[in-house]
Amino acid sequence: MIRVDELTKTFGSKTAVDKVSFTVKRGEVLGFLGPNGAGKSTTMRMITGFLRPTSGSISIDGLLLAEKPVEVRRRLGYLPENAPVYPDMTVEGFLAFCAEARGYRGKSKKLKIGAAIEQCFLAPVVHQRIGTLSKGYRQRVCFAQSILHDPPYLVMDEPTDGLDPNQKHEVREMIRRMSRDKAILLSTHILDEVDAVCQRALIIANGRLIADDTPEGLRRRSSSYGTITLVLGNAVTDRLKKRFEALEEVKEVQVVSQTEAEVILRLIPARREPASAARILSQLEAEQDLLSFAVDRGRLDEIFRSLTGGSNGTGRFTENDQPAGS
Amino acid sequence: MNSFFNAVKAVAKRELNAYFNSAVAYVFIVIFLLLSGFFTFYVSNWFEAGQADLRSFFQWHPWIYIILVPAIAMRLWAEEKRLGTLEIVLTLPLKPSEVILGKFIAAWLFIGLALGLTFPMVLSVVYLGQPDLGAIASGYLGSFLMAGAFLGIGTATSAMTSNQVVSFILAVVTCLFFILAGYPPTINIISGWAPLWLIRTLENIGFISHFSSVSRGVIDLRDMLYFLSFMILGLYCNSLLLDWQRQR
């Protein structure tokens, strides 16, 4: 388990990371969300031991990073932001250096390099200089470096940044495959990614942790979560509205749009939970004019914006939502 | 101990490969050989001097090193910072001392290789006369140690910045100070008015006085210690600078 406790980093008078605490367990992919400059990279750099915290502590498997830096780093794989690599080295040469620096020799070194090359699909470019490779391949080379020693813990700073949709998909697949037996902390500002690979997400803004929840839990905070959108082929809006308002558990009915042919209504249930929406829908079974319906699952980008955008939004949900670690 | 050695070796091997993977290595070696030949034969008129020794060869080394050693050292840290690979190197399970030493040894060995490639000089003197081989060996040892001292300065200035040009200029200026400090013309200029202790101090901290006795074949432990302490000081500054930047 990675345990981060009251981690703080100040650069001069600016507090980049402010008393951040959380844990990541094995088998879990934790998404680290936040606008640019929120302190994601700084936090990750401290966890990997590249920067030293101003205060607070980091431990992995109970070992304190400050006391046993080499031991801790042995258990960590790190993919830094922008996937830095040595352009003058070949893919194989670079991985060989990382393997040797991690203490592998002879046969075990060969095995580790081979496995990393295979896992990251680098076989076609093994002997090429990294500087001649495309951005996607470079990303994979750096990725290969981070998983070479099969570490139980992985820290990845924007692993899909700058990749095309196919490459993004591949990287997410790799992360998903590896998440079974590793603890993975990844930062991103792509919200789909959180839904796609993370079991849990942290949102950080201005150096502070403002949410620690499952993607589902975050979406639940969205104002549209649990509302039901109905498309009906009947233009007599008022009558429909009244009828739906009379249904059990419906708090409010809004008219979204209305044309000659169809009406779109939004039903706002009294309680925002899937079961409530299901009960409302079951009452609509006899509704002959119903063309289609959808239950809104909430939107992460809305939550992200309301939590991190501007001074009004910041901290709006902090009252009731202490980080899960506490 | 074994893991320390292996870690230093892994870092040094990568650095040496980096020199040879780029044009730097070849450019450096060619320029070093050309310059040392040019100064020895055309400026010092080695053939006309008619002496079977290599003093006129070694006496130019401080002036060649002042440009070439900073050029070798400047990329050691500055490039890692610019590329961002420093984040990878410093998050590997290596101690900072292993990385610092590995880089230093790679650059030093590389300069040693260039120095070794001047062996035709030795062959020429042996062919033309009966030189004192002990003095020549001592000259090579002194030159190699002095290169290490220059490199100590160069690695420290490289750790200060992510800009190789800045690192280069800082190193050249610092090395120039230590060459001029003990350089006879400098001493002559100030000897008229400066107090004796200042003159002695300048002579002692300068490279030239320590190097000239070694290059004549006088191996004095104090001169060796002087160069070694320079290297150690440079590496220590290097580690302080790295540490400070991570702390910042």
mmCIF file with all atom_site columns, C-alpha atoms in Angstrom, chain A residues 2 14-15 17 23 62 76 83 94 117 123 128 140 154 166 173 205 211 238 241 248 280 288-289 300 309 324:
data_model
loop_
_atom_site.group_PDB
_atom_site.id
_atom_site.type_symbol
_atom_site.label_atom_id
_atom_site.label_alt_id
_atom_site.label_comp_id
_atom_site.label_asym_id
_atom_site.label_entity_id
_atom_site.label_seq_id
_atom_site.pdbx_PDB_ins_code
_atom_site.Cartn_x
_atom_site.Cartn_y
_atom_site.Cartn_z
_atom_site.occupancy
_atom_site.B_iso_or_equiv
_atom_site.pdbx_formal_charge
_atom_site.auth_seq_id
_atom_site.auth_comp_id
_atom_site.auth_asym_id
_atom_site.auth_atom_id
_atom_site.pdbx_PDB_model_num
ATOM 1  C CA . ILE A 1 2   ? 1.146   3.522  -0.799  1.00 0.00 ? 2   ILE A CA 1
ATOM 2  C CA . LYS A 1 14  ? 3.712   29.354 -3.092  1.00 0.00 ? 14  LYS A CA 1
ATOM 3  C CA . THR A 1 15  ? 2.143   26.223 -1.647  1.00 0.00 ? 15  THR A CA 1
ATOM 4  C CA . VAL A 1 17  ? 0.701   20.791 -2.438  1.00 0.00 ? 17  VAL A CA 1
ATOM 5  C CA . THR A 1 23  ? -3.760  5.641  0.147   1.00 0.00 ? 23  THR A CA 1
ATOM 6  C CA . GLY A 1 62  ? 5.214   0.445  5.681   1.00 0.00 ? 62  GLY A CA 1
ATOM 7  C CA . LEU A 1 76  ? 8.081   1.631  -7.608  1.00 0.00 ? 76  LEU A CA 1
ATOM 8  C CA . ALA A 1 83  ? 7.741   10.411 -20.954 1.00 0.00 ? 83  ALA A CA 1
ATOM 9  C CA . PHE A 1 94  ? 17.954  2.282  -22.750 1.00 0.00 ? 94  PHE A CA 1
ATOM 10 C CA . ILE A 1 117 ? 9.549   -5.238 -24.879 1.00 0.00 ? 117 ILE A CA 1
ATOM 11 C CA . ALA A 1 123 ? 9.671   -5.558 -30.825 1.00 0.00 ? 123 ALA A CA 1
ATOM 12 C CA . GLN A 1 128 ? 16.213  1.907  -33.366 1.00 0.00 ? 128 GLN A CA 1
ATOM 13 C CA . ARG A 1 140 ? 5.781   3.123  -24.767 1.00 0.00 ? 140 ARG A CA 1
ATOM 14 C CA . LEU A 1 154 ? 3.178   2.171  -10.472 1.00 0.00 ? 154 LEU A CA 1
ATOM 15 C CA . ASN A 1 166 ? -5.771  4.145  -30.822 1.00 0.00 ? 166 ASN A CA 1
ATOM 16 C CA . GLU A 1 173 ? -5.603  -1.726 -21.992 1.00 0.00 ? 173 GLU A CA 1
ATOM 17 C CA . ALA A 1 205 ? -7.185  21.903 -6.941  1.00 0.00 ? 205 ALA A CA 1
ATOM 18 C CA . ALA A 1 211 ? -12.653 14.878 -3.418  1.00 0.00 ? 211 ALA A CA 1
ATOM 19 C CA . ASP A 1 238 ? -49.497 20.639 -20.264 1.00 0.00 ? 238 ASP A CA 1
ATOM 20 C CA . LYS A 1 241 ? -46.663 17.504 -17.484 1.00 0.00 ? 241 LYS A CA 1
ATOM 21 C CA . GLU A 1 248 ? -45.059 8.841  -7.197  1.00 0.00 ? 248 GLU A CA 1
ATOM 22 C CA . ILE A 1 280 ? -40.757 5.898  -11.919 1.00 0.00 ? 280 ILE A CA 1
ATOM 23 C CA . GLN A 1 288 ? -48.318 4.912  -25.326 1.00 0.00 ? 288 GLN A CA 1
ATOM 24 C CA . ASP A 1 289 ? -46.700 8.059  -26.622 1.00 0.00 ? 289 ASP A CA 1
ATOM 25 C CA . LEU A 1 300 ? -17.814 13.918 -14.479 1.00 0.00 ? 300 LEU A CA 1
ATOM 26 C CA . GLY A 1 309 ? -13.309 25.932 -11.522 1.00 0.00 ? 309 GLY A CA 1
ATOM 27 C CA . ALA A 1 324 ? -12.068 8.408  2.302   1.00 0.00 ? 324 ALA A CA 1
#
